[in-house]
CSV table of C-alpha atoms and ligand atoms in Angstrom, one decimal:
chain,number,residue,atom,x,y,z
A,1,MET,CA,-23.4,54.2,-5.3
A,2,ARG,CA,-25.1,55.3,-2.1
A,3,LEU,CA,-26.0,52.4,0.2
A,4,ASP,CA,-29.7,53.4,0.4
A,5,LYS,CA,-30.0,53.5,-3.4
A,6,PHE,CA,-28.3,50.1,-3.7
A,7,LEU,CA,-30.6,48.6,-1.1
A,8,ALA,CA,-33.7,50.1,-2.7
A,9,ASN,CA,-32.7,48.9,-6.2
A,10,ASN,CA,-32.0,45.4,-5.1
A,11,THR,CA,-34.6,44.6,-2.4
A,12,GLN,CA,-38.4,45.0,-2.2
A,13,TYR,CA,-38.0,48.0,0.2
A,14,SER,CA,-38.5,51.7,-0.7
A,15,ARG,CA,-35.8,54.3,0.1
A,16,LYS,CA,-37.9,55.5,3.1
A,17,GLU,CA,-38.2,51.9,4.5
A,18,ILE,CA,-34.5,51.4,4.0
A,19,LYS,CA,-33.8,54.4,6.2
A,20,ARG,CA,-35.8,52.8,9.0
A,21,ILE,CA,-34.1,49.4,8.4
A,22,LEU,CA,-30.7,51.1,8.7
A,23,ARG,CA,-31.7,52.8,12.0
A,24,ALA,CA,-32.8,49.4,13.3
A,25,ASP,CA,-29.2,48.0,12.8
A,26,ARG,CA,-30.2,45.4,10.3
A,27,VAL,CA,-27.6,46.2,7.7
A,28,THR,CA,-23.9,45.4,7.6
A,29,LEU,CA,-21.2,46.6,5.2
A,30,ASN,CA,-18.1,44.4,5.0
A,31,SER,CA,-19.2,42.9,8.3
A,32,GLU,CA,-19.6,46.2,10.1
A,33,LEU,CA,-22.9,47.6,11.2
A,34,VAL,CA,-23.8,50.6,9.1
A,35,ARG,CA,-26.5,53.2,9.7
A,36,ASP,CA,-25.5,56.0,7.2
A,37,PRO,CA,-27.8,55.8,4.1
A,38,ALA,CA,-25.3,58.0,2.2
A,39,LYS,CA,-22.4,55.6,2.8
A,40,ASN,CA,-20.7,54.9,-0.5
A,41,ILE,CA,-20.4,51.3,-1.6
A,42,GLN,CA,-18.2,49.7,-4.2
A,43,PRO,CA,-18.9,46.8,-6.6
A,44,ASP,CA,-17.1,44.3,-4.4
A,45,SER,CA,-18.7,45.5,-1.1
A,46,ASP,CA,-20.3,42.8,1.0
A,47,VAL,CA,-23.8,44.3,1.9
A,48,ARG,CA,-26.0,42.2,4.2
A,49,LEU,CA,-29.6,42.7,5.3
A,50,ASP,CA,-30.6,40.6,8.3
A,51,ASP,CA,-27.3,38.8,7.7
A,52,LEU,CA,-28.4,37.8,4.2
A,53,PRO,CA,-26.2,39.0,1.3
A,54,VAL,CA,-27.9,41.6,-1.0
A,55,GLU,CA,-27.1,40.8,-4.6
A,56,GLU,CA,-27.2,43.1,-7.6
A,57,LEU,CA,-30.5,42.2,-9.4
A,58,GLY,CA,-29.4,43.4,-12.8
A,59,ALA,CA,-32.0,44.5,-15.4
A,60,GLY,CA,-34.4,41.6,-14.9
A,61,TYR,CA,-35.7,39.4,-17.7
A,62,PHE,CA,-39.1,37.7,-17.4
A,63,MET,CA,-41.7,35.8,-19.5
A,64,MET,CA,-45.4,36.0,-18.7
A,65,ASN,CA,-48.4,34.1,-20.0
A,66,LYS,CA,-50.6,37.2,-20.6
A,67,PRO,CA,-54.2,36.5,-19.8
A,68,LEU,CA,-57.2,38.0,-21.6
A,69,GLY,CA,-58.3,41.5,-20.4
A,70,VAL,CA,-54.9,42.6,-19.1
A,71,VAL,CA,-53.1,45.4,-20.9
A,72,CYS,CA,-49.4,45.8,-21.6
A,73,ALA,CA,-49.3,49.5,-20.5
A,74,ASN,CA,-47.3,50.8,-17.5
A,75,SER,CA,-50.6,52.1,-16.0
A,76,ASP,CA,-54.2,52.1,-17.0
A,77,PRO,CA,-57.2,53.7,-15.3
A,78,GLU,CA,-59.6,50.9,-16.1
A,79,HIS,CA,-57.7,47.6,-16.7
A,80,GLU,CA,-55.2,45.5,-14.9
A,81,THR,CA,-51.7,45.7,-16.4
A,82,VAL,CA,-49.0,43.1,-16.7
A,83,PHE,CA,-47.0,45.1,-14.1
A,84,ASP,CA,-49.9,44.7,-11.6
A,85,LEU,CA,-49.2,40.9,-11.9
A,86,ILE,CA,-45.4,41.2,-11.3
A,87,GLU,CA,-44.0,41.3,-7.8
A,88,GLU,CA,-40.4,42.3,-8.3
A,89,PRO,CA,-38.4,45.1,-6.7
A,90,LEU,CA,-37.4,46.4,-10.1
A,91,ASP,CA,-39.2,49.6,-11.0
A,92,LYS,CA,-37.9,50.3,-14.6
A,93,LEU,CA,-39.4,47.3,-16.3
A,94,HIS,CA,-41.0,47.5,-19.8
A,95,VAL,CA,-42.6,45.1,-22.2
A,96,ALA,CA,-40.6,44.0,-25.2
A,97,GLY,CA,-43.3,43.9,-27.8
A,98,ARG,CA,-46.8,44.5,-26.5
A,99,LEU,CA,-49.9,42.4,-27.0
A,100,ASP,CA,-53.5,43.8,-27.3
A,101,ILE,CA,-55.9,43.5,-24.4
A,102,ASP,CA,-57.7,40.6,-26.2
A,103,THR,CA,-54.5,38.7,-27.2
A,104,THR,CA,-53.0,36.0,-24.9
A,105,GLY,CA,-49.6,34.4,-24.6
A,106,LEU,CA,-46.0,35.2,-24.5
A,107,VAL,CA,-44.9,38.6,-23.2
A,108,LEU,CA,-41.2,39.4,-22.5
A,109,ILE,CA,-40.6,41.9,-19.7
A,110,THR,CA,-37.2,43.5,-19.0
A,111,GLY,CA,-35.3,46.6,-17.8
A,112,ASP,CA,-32.7,46.1,-20.5
A,113,GLY,CA,-33.5,48.5,-23.3
A,114,LYS,CA,-30.8,47.2,-25.7
A,115,TRP,CA,-32.1,43.7,-25.3
A,116,SER,CA,-35.7,44.6,-26.0
A,117,HIS,CA,-34.6,46.7,-29.0
A,118,ARG,CA,-33.1,43.6,-30.6
A,119,ILE,CA,-36.5,41.9,-30.2
A,120,THR,CA,-38.7,44.7,-31.4
A,121,SER,CA,-36.7,46.5,-34.1
A,122,PRO,CA,-37.6,45.2,-37.6
A,123,ARG,CA,-34.0,45.6,-38.5
A,124,PHE,CA,-33.1,42.4,-36.5
A,125,LYS,CA,-35.9,40.3,-38.1
A,126,CYS,CA,-36.8,38.6,-34.8
A,127,GLU,CA,-39.6,36.1,-35.4
A,128,LYS,CA,-42.9,36.3,-33.5
A,129,SER,CA,-45.1,33.3,-33.9
A,130,TYR,CA,-48.9,33.6,-33.4
A,131,ILE,CA,-51.8,31.2,-33.5
A,132,ALA,CA,-54.8,33.0,-34.9
A,133,ILE,CA,-58.4,31.7,-35.0
A,134,LEU,CA,-60.3,33.3,-37.9
A,135,SER,CA,-63.9,34.2,-38.6
A,136,ASP,CA,-63.7,32.6,-42.0
A,137,THR,CA,-62.1,29.7,-43.8
A,138,ILE,CA,-58.5,30.5,-44.8
A,139,THR,CA,-57.9,30.0,-48.6
A,140,ASP,CA,-54.7,29.3,-50.5
A,141,ARG,CA,-55.0,32.7,-52.1
A,142,MET,CA,-55.1,34.4,-48.6
A,143,ILE,CA,-52.1,32.4,-47.5
A,144,GLU,CA,-50.2,33.4,-50.6
A,145,LYS,CA,-50.9,37.1,-50.1
A,146,LEU,CA,-49.9,36.9,-46.4
A,147,GLU,CA,-46.7,35.2,-47.3
A,148,GLN,CA,-45.8,37.8,-50.0
A,149,GLY,CA,-46.7,40.7,-47.7
A,150,VAL,CA,-49.8,42.9,-47.7
A,151,VAL,CA,-50.4,46.6,-47.5
A,152,LEU,CA,-52.2,47.5,-44.3
A,153,GLU,CA,-55.0,50.0,-44.2
A,154,GLY,CA,-53.6,53.5,-43.8
A,155,GLU,CA,-50.0,52.5,-44.7
A,156,SER,CA,-48.2,52.3,-48.0
A,157,LYS,CA,-45.2,50.0,-47.2
A,158,ARG,CA,-46.0,46.3,-47.7
A,159,THR,CA,-45.4,44.0,-44.6
A,160,ALA,CA,-42.3,41.9,-44.7
A,161,PRO,CA,-42.9,38.3,-46.0
A,162,ALA,CA,-44.6,36.1,-43.4
A,163,ILE,CA,-44.7,32.4,-42.9
A,164,VAL,CA,-48.1,30.8,-42.7
A,165,GLU,CA,-49.1,27.3,-41.6
A,166,LYS,CA,-52.7,26.2,-41.9
A,167,ILE,CA,-53.7,24.3,-38.8
A,168,ALA,CA,-57.4,24.0,-39.4
A,169,GLU,CA,-59.9,25.5,-41.8
A,170,ASP,CA,-60.2,28.6,-39.6
A,171,GLU,CA,-56.9,28.4,-37.7
A,172,ILE,CA,-53.3,29.4,-38.8
A,173,ARG,CA,-49.9,29.8,-37.3
A,174,LEU,CA,-48.5,33.2,-38.6
A,175,ILE,CA,-44.8,34.1,-38.2
A,176,ILE,CA,-43.8,37.7,-38.7
A,177,THR,CA,-40.7,39.7,-38.1
A,178,GLU,CA,-42.1,43.1,-37.6
A,179,GLY,CA,-44.3,44.5,-34.8
A,180,ARG,CA,-46.5,47.1,-36.4
A,181,TYR,CA,-49.6,48.4,-34.6
A,182,HIS,CA,-52.2,45.5,-34.4
A,183,GLN,CA,-50.2,43.9,-37.2
A,184,VAL,CA,-51.7,40.4,-37.2
A,185,LYS,CA,-55.3,41.6,-37.0
A,186,ARG,CA,-54.7,44.1,-39.8
A,187,MET,CA,-52.9,41.6,-42.0
A,188,LEU,CA,-55.8,39.3,-41.8
A,189,ALA,CA,-58.2,42.2,-42.4
A,190,ALA,CA,-56.1,43.0,-45.5
A,191,VAL,CA,-56.8,39.6,-47.0
A,192,GLY,CA,-60.5,39.7,-46.2
A,193,THR,CA,-61.1,38.0,-42.9
A,194,SER,CA,-60.8,38.8,-39.2
A,195,VAL,CA,-59.2,37.3,-36.1
A,196,THR,CA,-61.5,36.0,-33.3
A,197,GLU,CA,-58.7,34.7,-31.0
A,198,LEU,CA,-55.0,35.5,-31.0
A,199,HIS,CA,-52.2,33.9,-29.0
A,200,ARG,CA,-48.4,34.5,-29.1
A,201,GLU,CA,-46.4,31.3,-28.6
A,202,ARG,CA,-42.9,32.3,-29.5
A,203,ILE,CA,-40.5,35.3,-29.8
A,204,GLY,CA,-37.2,34.5,-31.5
A,205,LYS,CA,-36.1,31.2,-29.9
A,206,ILE,CA,-38.1,31.8,-26.7
A,207,TYR,CA,-41.2,29.6,-26.4
A,208,LEU,CA,-43.9,30.3,-23.9
A,209,ASP,CA,-43.4,27.9,-21.0
A,210,ASN,CA,-46.5,25.8,-21.0
A,211,ALA,CA,-46.1,25.3,-17.2
A,212,LEU,CA,-47.2,29.0,-16.8
A,213,GLN,CA,-50.9,29.5,-16.2
A,214,PRO,CA,-52.5,32.7,-17.6
A,215,GLY,CA,-51.2,35.6,-15.4
A,216,GLU,CA,-48.1,33.7,-14.2
A,217,TYR,CA,-44.6,34.6,-15.0
A,218,ARG,CA,-41.0,33.4,-14.4
A,219,PRO,CA,-37.5,34.8,-14.8
A,220,LEU,CA,-35.9,33.9,-18.1
A,221,ARG,CA,-33.0,31.4,-18.0
A,222,GLU,CA,-29.5,32.5,-18.9
A,223,GLU,CA,-29.7,30.7,-22.2
A,224,GLU,CA,-33.1,32.2,-23.0
A,225,ILE,CA,-31.6,35.7,-22.4
A,226,ALA,CA,-28.6,34.9,-24.6
A,227,ILE,CA,-30.6,33.5,-27.6
A,228,ALA,CA,-33.4,36.0,-27.9
B,1,LIG,N1,-50.9,41.7,-33.7
B,1,LIG,C1,-52.1,42.1,-33.3
B,1,LIG,O1,-52.9,42.4,-34.0
B,1,LIG,N2,-52.3,42.1,-31.9
B,1,LIG,C2,-51.4,41.6,-31.0
B,1,LIG,O2,-51.7,41.6,-29.8
B,1,LIG,C3,-50.2,41.2,-31.5
B,1,LIG,C4,-49.9,41.2,-32.8
């Protein structure tokens, strides 16, 4: 890989800034000053910027506590996006399972497409756990229907069986393994009620870190990446 590309991929600097940095004699390659942005580097090359080693960042894996009013799109003309809240030198990040603008809680963000596919594809039956506050009292009949699977408006295939725990008269924990468009809200609509608040607390075995305030994020730990 070219030196300027490696530096741009693994630091906060753009390719243009890297060129200036190289001209300022701030980079060494295997202990030699280097100025040529096109210089080829190998996986075992020792690249230093201001004498600090530049490490390969990899794909990047993060969890965020998504606040209300923020969208999970890459860009949006009107609203703040989760990527506006992330300060990382990685430019190819995506959300593994979006949340609606009015849903809060756990969002996983990565540059690893294979990893996010395992989370989002219904084939892998990765559980997503939501807390939903409802506009009505939940009945046993509604719970039964949700657990059996419901037909969403405009669709013909029943949703996969869900797990429902009643927390209060108007509050449930709903665990699903698919990620259809607005799925939780549409499932609740299909049984005759509506969602007034929705929060995601878990994806697979990854729980939202309750030290994260709304809008905060942190890198995933090795074991979290492995168990997703
Ligand atoms: N289901 C919804 O309806 N909305 C979300 O944000 C997530 C799941």
